[in-house]
Coordinates of C-alpha atoms in Angstrom, one line a residue:
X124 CA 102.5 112.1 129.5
X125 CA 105.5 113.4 131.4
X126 CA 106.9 111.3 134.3
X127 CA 106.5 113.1 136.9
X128 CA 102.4 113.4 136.8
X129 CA 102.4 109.5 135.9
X130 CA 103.8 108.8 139.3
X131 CA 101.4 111.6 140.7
X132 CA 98.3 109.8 139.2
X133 CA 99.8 106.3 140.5
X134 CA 100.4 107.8 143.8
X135 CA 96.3 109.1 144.2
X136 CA 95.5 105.6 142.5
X137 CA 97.7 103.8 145.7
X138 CA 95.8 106.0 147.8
X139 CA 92.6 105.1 146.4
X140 CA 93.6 101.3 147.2
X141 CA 94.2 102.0 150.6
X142 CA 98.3 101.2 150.7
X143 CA 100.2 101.5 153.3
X144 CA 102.3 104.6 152.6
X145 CA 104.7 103.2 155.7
X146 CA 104.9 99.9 155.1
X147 CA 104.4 96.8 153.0
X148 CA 101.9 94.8 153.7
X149 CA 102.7 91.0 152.2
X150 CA 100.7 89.7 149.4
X151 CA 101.5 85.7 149.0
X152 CA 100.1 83.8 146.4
X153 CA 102.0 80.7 147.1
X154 CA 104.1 78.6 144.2
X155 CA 105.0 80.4 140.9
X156 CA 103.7 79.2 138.0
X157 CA 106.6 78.8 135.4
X158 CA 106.3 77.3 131.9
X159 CA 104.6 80.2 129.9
X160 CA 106.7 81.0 126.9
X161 CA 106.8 84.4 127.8
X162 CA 108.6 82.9 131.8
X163 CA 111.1 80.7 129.4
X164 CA 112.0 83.4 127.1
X165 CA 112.5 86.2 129.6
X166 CA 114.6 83.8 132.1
X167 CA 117.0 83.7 129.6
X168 CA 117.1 86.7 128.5
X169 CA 117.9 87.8 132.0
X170 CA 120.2 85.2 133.1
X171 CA 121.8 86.4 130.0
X172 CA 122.2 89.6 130.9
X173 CA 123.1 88.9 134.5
X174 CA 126.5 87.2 133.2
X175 CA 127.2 90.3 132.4
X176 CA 126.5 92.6 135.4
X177 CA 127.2 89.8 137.9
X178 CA 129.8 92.1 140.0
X179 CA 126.9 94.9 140.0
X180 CA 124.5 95.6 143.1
X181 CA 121.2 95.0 140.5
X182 CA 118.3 92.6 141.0
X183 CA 117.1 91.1 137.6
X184 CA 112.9 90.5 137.8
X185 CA 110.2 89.0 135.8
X186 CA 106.7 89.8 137.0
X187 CA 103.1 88.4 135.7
X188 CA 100.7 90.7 134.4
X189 CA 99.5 91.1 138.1
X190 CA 102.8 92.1 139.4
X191 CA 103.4 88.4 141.0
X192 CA 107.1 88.0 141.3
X193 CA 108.2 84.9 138.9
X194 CA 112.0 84.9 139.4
X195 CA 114.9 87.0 140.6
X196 CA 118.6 87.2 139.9
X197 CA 121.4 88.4 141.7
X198 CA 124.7 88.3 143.0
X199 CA 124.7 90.7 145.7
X200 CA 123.6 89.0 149.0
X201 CA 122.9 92.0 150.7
X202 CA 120.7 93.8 148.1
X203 CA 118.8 90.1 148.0
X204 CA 118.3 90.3 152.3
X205 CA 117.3 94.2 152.2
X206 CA 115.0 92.7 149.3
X207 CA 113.4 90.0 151.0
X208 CA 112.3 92.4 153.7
X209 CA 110.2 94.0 152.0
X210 CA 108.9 91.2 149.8
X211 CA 109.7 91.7 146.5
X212 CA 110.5 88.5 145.8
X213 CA 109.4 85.3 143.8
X214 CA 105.5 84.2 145.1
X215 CA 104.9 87.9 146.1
X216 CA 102.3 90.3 144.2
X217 CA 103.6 93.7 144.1
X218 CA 101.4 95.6 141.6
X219 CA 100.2 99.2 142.5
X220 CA 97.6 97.7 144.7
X221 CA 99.6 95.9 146.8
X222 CA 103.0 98.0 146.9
X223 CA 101.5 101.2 145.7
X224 CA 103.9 103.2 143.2
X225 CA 106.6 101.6 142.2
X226 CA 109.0 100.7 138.7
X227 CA 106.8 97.5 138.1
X228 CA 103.2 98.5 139.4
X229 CA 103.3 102.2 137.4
X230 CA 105.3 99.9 134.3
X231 CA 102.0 97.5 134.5
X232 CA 99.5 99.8 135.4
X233 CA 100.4 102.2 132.3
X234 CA 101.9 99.8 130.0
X235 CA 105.1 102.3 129.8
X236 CA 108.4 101.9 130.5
X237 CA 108.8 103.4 134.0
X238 CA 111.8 104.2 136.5
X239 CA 110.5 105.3 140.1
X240 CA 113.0 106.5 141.8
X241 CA 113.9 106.9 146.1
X242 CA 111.3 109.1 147.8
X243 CA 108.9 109.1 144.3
X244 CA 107.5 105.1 146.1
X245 CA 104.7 105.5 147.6
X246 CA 105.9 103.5 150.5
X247 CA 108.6 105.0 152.6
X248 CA 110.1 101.3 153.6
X249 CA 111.1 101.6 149.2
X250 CA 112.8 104.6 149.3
X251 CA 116.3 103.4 149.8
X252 CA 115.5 101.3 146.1
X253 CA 115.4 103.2 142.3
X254 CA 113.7 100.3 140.3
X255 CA 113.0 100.4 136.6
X256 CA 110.4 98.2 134.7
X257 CA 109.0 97.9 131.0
X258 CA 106.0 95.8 130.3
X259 CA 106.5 92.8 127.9
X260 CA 103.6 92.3 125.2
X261 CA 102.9 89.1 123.3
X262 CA 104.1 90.2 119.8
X263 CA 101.3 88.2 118.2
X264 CA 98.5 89.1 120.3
X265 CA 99.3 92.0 122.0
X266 CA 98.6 91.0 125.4
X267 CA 100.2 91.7 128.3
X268 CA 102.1 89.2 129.5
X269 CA 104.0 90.9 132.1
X270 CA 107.1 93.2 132.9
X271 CA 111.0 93.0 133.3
X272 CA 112.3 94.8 136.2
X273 CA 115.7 95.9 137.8
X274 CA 115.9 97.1 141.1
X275 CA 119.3 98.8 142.8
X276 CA 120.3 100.9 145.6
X277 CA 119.1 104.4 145.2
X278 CA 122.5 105.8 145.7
X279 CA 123.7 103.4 142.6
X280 CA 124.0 105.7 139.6
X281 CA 120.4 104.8 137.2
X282 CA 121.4 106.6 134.2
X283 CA 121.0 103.2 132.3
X284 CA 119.2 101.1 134.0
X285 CA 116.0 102.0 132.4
X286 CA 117.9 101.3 129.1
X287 CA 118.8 98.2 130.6
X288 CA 115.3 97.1 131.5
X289 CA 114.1 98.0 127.7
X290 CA 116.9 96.1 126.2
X291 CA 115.9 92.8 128.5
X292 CA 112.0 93.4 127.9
X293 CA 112.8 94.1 124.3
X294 CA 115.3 91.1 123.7
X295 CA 112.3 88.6 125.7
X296 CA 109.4 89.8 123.0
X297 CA 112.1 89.3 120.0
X298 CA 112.9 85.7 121.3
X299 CA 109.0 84.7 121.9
X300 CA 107.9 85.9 118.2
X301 CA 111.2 83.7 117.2
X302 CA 110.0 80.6 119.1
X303 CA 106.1 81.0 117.9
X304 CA 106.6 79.2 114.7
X305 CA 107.3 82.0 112.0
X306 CA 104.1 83.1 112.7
X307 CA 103.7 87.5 111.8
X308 CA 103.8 89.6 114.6
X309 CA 100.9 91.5 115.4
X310 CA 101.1 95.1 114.2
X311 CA 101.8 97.9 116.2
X312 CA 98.7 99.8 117.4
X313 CA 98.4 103.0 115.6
X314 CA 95.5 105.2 117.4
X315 CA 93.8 106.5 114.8
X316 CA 90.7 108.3 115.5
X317 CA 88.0 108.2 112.2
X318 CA 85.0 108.6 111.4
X319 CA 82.5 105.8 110.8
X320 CA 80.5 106.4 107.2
X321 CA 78.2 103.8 106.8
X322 CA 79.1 100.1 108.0
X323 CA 83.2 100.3 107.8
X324 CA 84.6 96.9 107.1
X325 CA 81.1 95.6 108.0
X326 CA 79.0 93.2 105.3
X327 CA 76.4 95.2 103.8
X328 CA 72.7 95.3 104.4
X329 CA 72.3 92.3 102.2
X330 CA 74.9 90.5 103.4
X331 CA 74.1 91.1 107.1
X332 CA 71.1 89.3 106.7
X333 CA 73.3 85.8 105.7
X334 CA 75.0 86.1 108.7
X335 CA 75.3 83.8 111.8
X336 CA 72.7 84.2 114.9
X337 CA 75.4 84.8 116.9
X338 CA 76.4 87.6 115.6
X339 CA 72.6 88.6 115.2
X340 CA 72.2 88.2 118.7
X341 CA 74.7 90.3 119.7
X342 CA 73.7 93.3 117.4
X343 CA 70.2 93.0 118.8
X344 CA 71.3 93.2 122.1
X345 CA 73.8 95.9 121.6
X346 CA 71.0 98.3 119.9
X347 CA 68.7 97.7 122.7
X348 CA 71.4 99.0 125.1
X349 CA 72.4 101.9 123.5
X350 CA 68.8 103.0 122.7
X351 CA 67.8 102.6 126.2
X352 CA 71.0 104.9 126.8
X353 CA 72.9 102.6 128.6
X354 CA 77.1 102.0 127.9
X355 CA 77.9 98.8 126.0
X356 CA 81.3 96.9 126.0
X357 CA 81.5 94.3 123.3
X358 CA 83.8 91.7 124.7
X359 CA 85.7 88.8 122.9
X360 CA 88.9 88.5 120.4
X361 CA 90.9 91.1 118.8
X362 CA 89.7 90.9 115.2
X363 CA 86.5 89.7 115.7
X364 CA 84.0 92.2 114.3
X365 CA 83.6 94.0 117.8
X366 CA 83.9 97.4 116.9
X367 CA 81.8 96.3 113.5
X368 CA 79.2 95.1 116.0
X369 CA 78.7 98.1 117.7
X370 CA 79.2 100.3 114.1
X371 CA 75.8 98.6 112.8
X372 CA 73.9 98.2 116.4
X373 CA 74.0 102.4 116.9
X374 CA 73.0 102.8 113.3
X375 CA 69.8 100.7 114.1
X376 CA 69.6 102.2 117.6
X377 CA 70.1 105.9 116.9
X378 CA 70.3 106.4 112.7
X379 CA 70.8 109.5 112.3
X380 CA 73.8 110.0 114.7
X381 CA 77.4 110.6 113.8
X382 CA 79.9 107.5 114.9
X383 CA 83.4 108.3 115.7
X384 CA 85.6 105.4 116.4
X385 CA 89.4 105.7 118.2
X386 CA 91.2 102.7 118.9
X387 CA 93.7 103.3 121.6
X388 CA 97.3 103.7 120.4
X389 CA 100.6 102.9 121.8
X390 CA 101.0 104.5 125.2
X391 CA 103.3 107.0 124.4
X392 CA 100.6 108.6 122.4
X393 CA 97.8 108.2 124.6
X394 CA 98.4 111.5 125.5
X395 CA 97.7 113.3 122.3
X396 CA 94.6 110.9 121.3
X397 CA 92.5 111.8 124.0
X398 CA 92.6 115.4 122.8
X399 CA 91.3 114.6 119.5
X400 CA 88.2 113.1 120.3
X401 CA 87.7 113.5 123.9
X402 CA 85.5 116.7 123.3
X403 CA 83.3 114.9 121.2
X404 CA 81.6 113.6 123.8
X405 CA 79.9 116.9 125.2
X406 CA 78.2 116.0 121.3
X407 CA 74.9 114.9 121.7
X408 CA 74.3 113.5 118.0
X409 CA 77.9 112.0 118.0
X410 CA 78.6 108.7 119.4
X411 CA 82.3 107.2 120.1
X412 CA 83.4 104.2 120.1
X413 CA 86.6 103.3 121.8
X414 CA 88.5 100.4 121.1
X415 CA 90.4 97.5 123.0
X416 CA 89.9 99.7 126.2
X417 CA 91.9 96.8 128.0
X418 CA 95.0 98.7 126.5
X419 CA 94.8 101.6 128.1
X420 CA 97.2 103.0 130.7
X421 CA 95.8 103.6 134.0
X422 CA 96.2 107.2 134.2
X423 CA 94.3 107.2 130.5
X424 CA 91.2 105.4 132.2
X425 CA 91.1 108.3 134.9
X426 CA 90.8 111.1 132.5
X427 CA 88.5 108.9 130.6
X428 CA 86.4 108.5 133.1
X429 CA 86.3 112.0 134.0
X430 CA 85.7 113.2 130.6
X431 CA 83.0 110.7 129.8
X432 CA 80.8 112.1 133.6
X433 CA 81.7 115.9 132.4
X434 CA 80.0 115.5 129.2
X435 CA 77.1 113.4 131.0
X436 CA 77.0 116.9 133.2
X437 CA 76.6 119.1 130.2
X438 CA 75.1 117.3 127.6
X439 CA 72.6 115.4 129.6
X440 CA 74.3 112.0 128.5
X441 CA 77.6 111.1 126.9
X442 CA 77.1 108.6 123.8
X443 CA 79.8 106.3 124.0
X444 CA 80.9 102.2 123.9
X445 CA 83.9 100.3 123.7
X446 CA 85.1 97.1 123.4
X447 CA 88.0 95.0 125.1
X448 CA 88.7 90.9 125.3
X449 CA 87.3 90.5 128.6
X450 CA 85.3 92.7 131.1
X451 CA 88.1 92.0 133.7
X452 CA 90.8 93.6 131.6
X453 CA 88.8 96.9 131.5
X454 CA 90.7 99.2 133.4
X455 CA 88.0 99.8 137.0
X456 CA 87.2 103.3 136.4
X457 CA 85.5 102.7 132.7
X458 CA 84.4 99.2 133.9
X459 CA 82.2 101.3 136.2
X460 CA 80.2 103.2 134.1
X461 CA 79.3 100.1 131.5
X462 CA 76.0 99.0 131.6
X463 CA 75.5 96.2 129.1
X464 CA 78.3 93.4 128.1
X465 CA 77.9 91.6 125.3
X466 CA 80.1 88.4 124.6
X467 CA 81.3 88.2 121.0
X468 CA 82.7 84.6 120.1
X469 CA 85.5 84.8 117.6
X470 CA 85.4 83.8 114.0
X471 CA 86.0 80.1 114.5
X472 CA 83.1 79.6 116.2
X473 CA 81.2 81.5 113.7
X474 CA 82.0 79.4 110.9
X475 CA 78.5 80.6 108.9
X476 CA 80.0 84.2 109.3
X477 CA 83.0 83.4 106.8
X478 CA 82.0 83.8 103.4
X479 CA 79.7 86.7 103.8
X480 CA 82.3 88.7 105.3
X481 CA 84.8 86.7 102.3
X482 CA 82.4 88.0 99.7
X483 CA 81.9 91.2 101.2
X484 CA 85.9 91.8 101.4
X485 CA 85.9 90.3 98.0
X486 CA 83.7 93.0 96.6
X487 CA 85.2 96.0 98.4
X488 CA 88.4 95.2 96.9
X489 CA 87.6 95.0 93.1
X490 CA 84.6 97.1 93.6
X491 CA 81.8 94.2 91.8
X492 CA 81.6 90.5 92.5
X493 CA 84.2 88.0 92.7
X494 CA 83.8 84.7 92.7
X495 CA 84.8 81.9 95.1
X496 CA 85.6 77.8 93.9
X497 CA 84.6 75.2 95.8
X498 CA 88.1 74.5 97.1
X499 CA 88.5 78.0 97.8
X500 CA 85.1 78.0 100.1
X501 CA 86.3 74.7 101.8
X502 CA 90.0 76.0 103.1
X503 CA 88.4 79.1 104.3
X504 CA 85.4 78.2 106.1
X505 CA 88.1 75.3 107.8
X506 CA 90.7 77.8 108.7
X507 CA 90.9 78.5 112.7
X508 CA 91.5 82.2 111.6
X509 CA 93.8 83.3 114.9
X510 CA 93.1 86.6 114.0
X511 CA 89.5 86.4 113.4
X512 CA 87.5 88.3 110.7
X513 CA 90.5 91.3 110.5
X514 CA 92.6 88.2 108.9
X515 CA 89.9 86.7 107.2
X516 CA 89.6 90.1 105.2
X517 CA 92.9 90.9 104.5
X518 CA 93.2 87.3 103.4
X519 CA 90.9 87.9 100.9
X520 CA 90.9 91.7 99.9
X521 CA 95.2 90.1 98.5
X522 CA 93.3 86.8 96.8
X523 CA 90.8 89.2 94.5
X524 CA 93.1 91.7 93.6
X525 CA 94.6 89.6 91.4
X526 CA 91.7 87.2 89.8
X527 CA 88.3 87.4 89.6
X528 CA 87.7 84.1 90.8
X529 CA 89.1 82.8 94.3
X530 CA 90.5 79.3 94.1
X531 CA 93.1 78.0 96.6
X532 CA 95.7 78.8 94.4
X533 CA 95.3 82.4 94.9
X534 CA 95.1 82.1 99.2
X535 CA 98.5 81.6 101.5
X536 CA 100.1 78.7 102.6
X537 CA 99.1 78.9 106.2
X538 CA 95.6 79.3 105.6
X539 CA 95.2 75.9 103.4
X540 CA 96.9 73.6 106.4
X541 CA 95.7 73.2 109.8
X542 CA 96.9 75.3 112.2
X543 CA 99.8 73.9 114.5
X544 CA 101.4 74.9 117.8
X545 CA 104.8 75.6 116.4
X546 CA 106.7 74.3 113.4
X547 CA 110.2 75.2 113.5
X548 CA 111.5 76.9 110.3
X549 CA 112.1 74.0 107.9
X550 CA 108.9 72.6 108.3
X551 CA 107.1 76.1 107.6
X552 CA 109.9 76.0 104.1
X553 CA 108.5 72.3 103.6
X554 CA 104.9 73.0 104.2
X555 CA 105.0 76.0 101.8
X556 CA 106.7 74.3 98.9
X557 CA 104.1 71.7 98.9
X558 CA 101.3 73.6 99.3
X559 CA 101.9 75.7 96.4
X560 CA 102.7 72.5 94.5
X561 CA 98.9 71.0 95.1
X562 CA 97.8 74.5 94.9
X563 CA 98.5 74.9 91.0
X564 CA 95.5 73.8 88.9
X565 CA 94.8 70.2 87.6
X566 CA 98.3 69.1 89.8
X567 CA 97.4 65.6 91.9
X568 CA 99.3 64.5 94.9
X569 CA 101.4 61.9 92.5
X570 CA 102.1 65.2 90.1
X571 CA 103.5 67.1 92.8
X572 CA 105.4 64.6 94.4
X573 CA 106.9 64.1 91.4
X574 CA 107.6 68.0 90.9
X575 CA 109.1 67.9 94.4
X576 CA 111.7 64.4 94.1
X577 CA 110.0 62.7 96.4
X578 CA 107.6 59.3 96.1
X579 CA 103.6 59.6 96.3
X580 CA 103.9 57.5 99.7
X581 CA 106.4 60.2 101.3
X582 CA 104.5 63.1 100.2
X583 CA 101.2 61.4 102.1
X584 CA 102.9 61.3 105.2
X585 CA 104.5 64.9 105.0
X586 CA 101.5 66.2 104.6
X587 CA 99.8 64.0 107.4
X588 CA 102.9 65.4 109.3
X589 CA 102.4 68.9 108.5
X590 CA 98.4 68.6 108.9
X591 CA 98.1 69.8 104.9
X592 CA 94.8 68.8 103.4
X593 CA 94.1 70.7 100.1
X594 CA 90.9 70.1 98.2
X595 CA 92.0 69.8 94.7
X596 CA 90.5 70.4 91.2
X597 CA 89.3 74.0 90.8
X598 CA 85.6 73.1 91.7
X599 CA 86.7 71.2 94.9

């Protein structure tokens, strides 16, 4: 979407809030908050990069995911005073709502990088300021954790600074994934926009039947929503079957409709993906479901919105659901219009869910039965599984590909040990080496000490240390 009507649609979103367009009106929250990795990591990084603009007239920023001001650097007193009056400083909230349109609020609101310049604030008392801001995203969960901003004079030359900003937001995600333990980064979110045949990545008919009451529950409350025509949201962890959930509930509720599902993309695309299934909703035998809503830019919600009542106008009623992680992280205008929300818990608290959707994985990968050992059962159903049942199948779909019978041999390190909060890089090497050790059939603890150089004794408190506990023999 091109800048200039993202700062329009933040500007009629500031005037929706009621801003001040004359003044700012001071939000205070009182003490920051400051040991989040994502505070640590981007203090640096800025401090950094302050060293070396220290003779230039820039403010250096780190803002919460509500705009709260965590810290500020500079070495210009006077930009610091002129700052100050109007409150953008540490302890003060400064999202859209508060401030109206500005680099931060329009970088948070949209999840873009954005640079607002002089008279494009919504405030007058901003306009003597060009500030430029790019969200920060957790590179393993995707959430937003907040944005890097730098703020100048608005006669200052700003040819860079929003290459700045990106460099510093950039540099802050690359040095949280690094501190996180060697755990993979969450992939980028693609947008696709397919159609549903059957139960996609969903246990079959069978299979459903083994599943958890939980997960019962919430397709039985999810039908009765949509059949009574009323807009679900299917809330909980990335991962965790919520899309699935709503997949199965409108093939109970409405069997004979067609399901399109489009999971929202990275914002630069947003743009594009509304076009290709926005008309859909004017359908009435096709029903959309949109996914992780919560990742939407603000402007996206709007049109959204918009399109979701015009098809209600014309086609009597728009068939549509969506999910997010929590109903507060639905942008407000789609928040609005849903009826029913239904709480999904996430895999590890769904522990009788596991190896139906294991053997169901299992069987969509070689296309017949695979079987699973003992051991193999054990490390799965005991796996945390951060990233719910999407890990849990990809996990497994690797493991059958190459054996027709699962044993622990055949799953990764990470999944046969405990999860931890961080091990540093040697420890992950060390934790790996023995795993595949005791993962090798008929090897004992003694055995693969042994393989290893080191005594029986040592290996038991290695494996204490690194919180390994591997069944072994191939029947557990």
């Amino acid at each position: 979407m091109p800048a200039s009507r993202r700062i329009l649609a933040s500007w009629q979103r500031s005037e929706g809030y009621g801003v001040s367009p004359e003044s700012i009106d001071p939000v205070w929250t009182g003490e920051v908050i400051a040991d989040s990795l994502f505070f640590t990591c981007g203090r640096e990084v800025l401090t950094a990069l302050h060293a070396t603009l220290a003779d230039e007239p820039v403010s250096l920023m780190l803002t919460d995911p509500d705009g709260l001001v965590l810290n500020r650097i500079s070495s210009d007193p006077s930009l610091l005073q002129a700052l100050d009056r109007v409150h953008l400083a540490p302890g003060f909230a400064f999202s859209e709502r508060e401030a109206g349109t500005t680099g931060l609020g329009l970088a948070l609101a949209d999840r873009s990088p954005s640079l607002v310049r002089a008279e494009e604030h919504y405030n007058a008392s901003l306009a003597g300021y060009t500030c430029a801001a790019v969200p920060v995203l957790d590179p393993l969960t995707g959430r937003l954790e907040g944005s890097v901003n730098i703020t100048t004079w608005s006669r200052q030359s700003h040819g860079l600074l929003l290459a700045l900003a990106q460099s510093a937001a950039g540099n802050t995600a690359a040095l949280m994934l690094a501190r996180a333990g060697g755990r993979t980064p969450r992939p980028q979110p693609a947008g696709a926009v397919f159609r549903i045949h059957g139960l996609r990545l969903a246990p079959t008919a069978e299979t459903l039947r083994e599943m958890s009451s939980a997960w019962g529950d919430a397709v039985e409350r999810t039908a009765g929503a949509l059949a009574a025509g009323r807009p679900v949201a299917v809330v909980g962890e990335r991962g965790s079957g919520r899309a699935t959930v709503l997949a199965q509930a409108l093939r109970r509720a409405r069997p004979g409709v067609r399901i399109l599902a489009a999971d929202t993309p990275d914002p630069t695309q947003v743009e594009a993906w509304l076009s290709l299934w926005m008309p859909e909703l004017a359908k009435p035998e096709t029903a959309v479901i949109v996914q992780n809503v919560d990742a939407l830019p603000a402007w996206a919600a709007h049109e959204m919105q918009a399109g979701i009542l015009r098809a209600a106008g014309s086609a009597g009623a728009a068939l549509w659901a969506t999910t997010a992680g929590l109903l507060p992280d639905v942008p407000p205008p789609l928040a609005a219009l849903v009826a029913t929300v239904v709480d999904l818990p996430p895999l590890r608290e769904r522990t009788a869910d596991v190896m139906p959707i294991a053997r169901h994985a299992a069987r969509e990968a070689r296309l017949r039965e695979v079987a699973f050992t003992r051991a193999a059962e054990h490390a799965l159903t005991s796996h945390a599984w951060p990233g719910n049942a999407a890990e849990l199948v990809r996990v497994v779909r690797a493991a059958a590909s190459r054996t027709d019978t699962v044993d622990v041999q055949h799953l990764p390190p990470d999944v046969l040990s405990p999860a931890r909060s961080r091990l540093t890089r040697l420890e992950a090497l060390e934790r790996d080496e023995i795993i595949r050790s005791l993962a090798r059939p008929g090897t004992t603890v003694g055995r693969a000490a042994a393989e290893i150089g080191i005594s029986r004794a040592t290996m038991y408190r290695r494996m204490a240390r690194l919180g390994i506990s591997v069944p072994t023999g191939p029947g557990g």
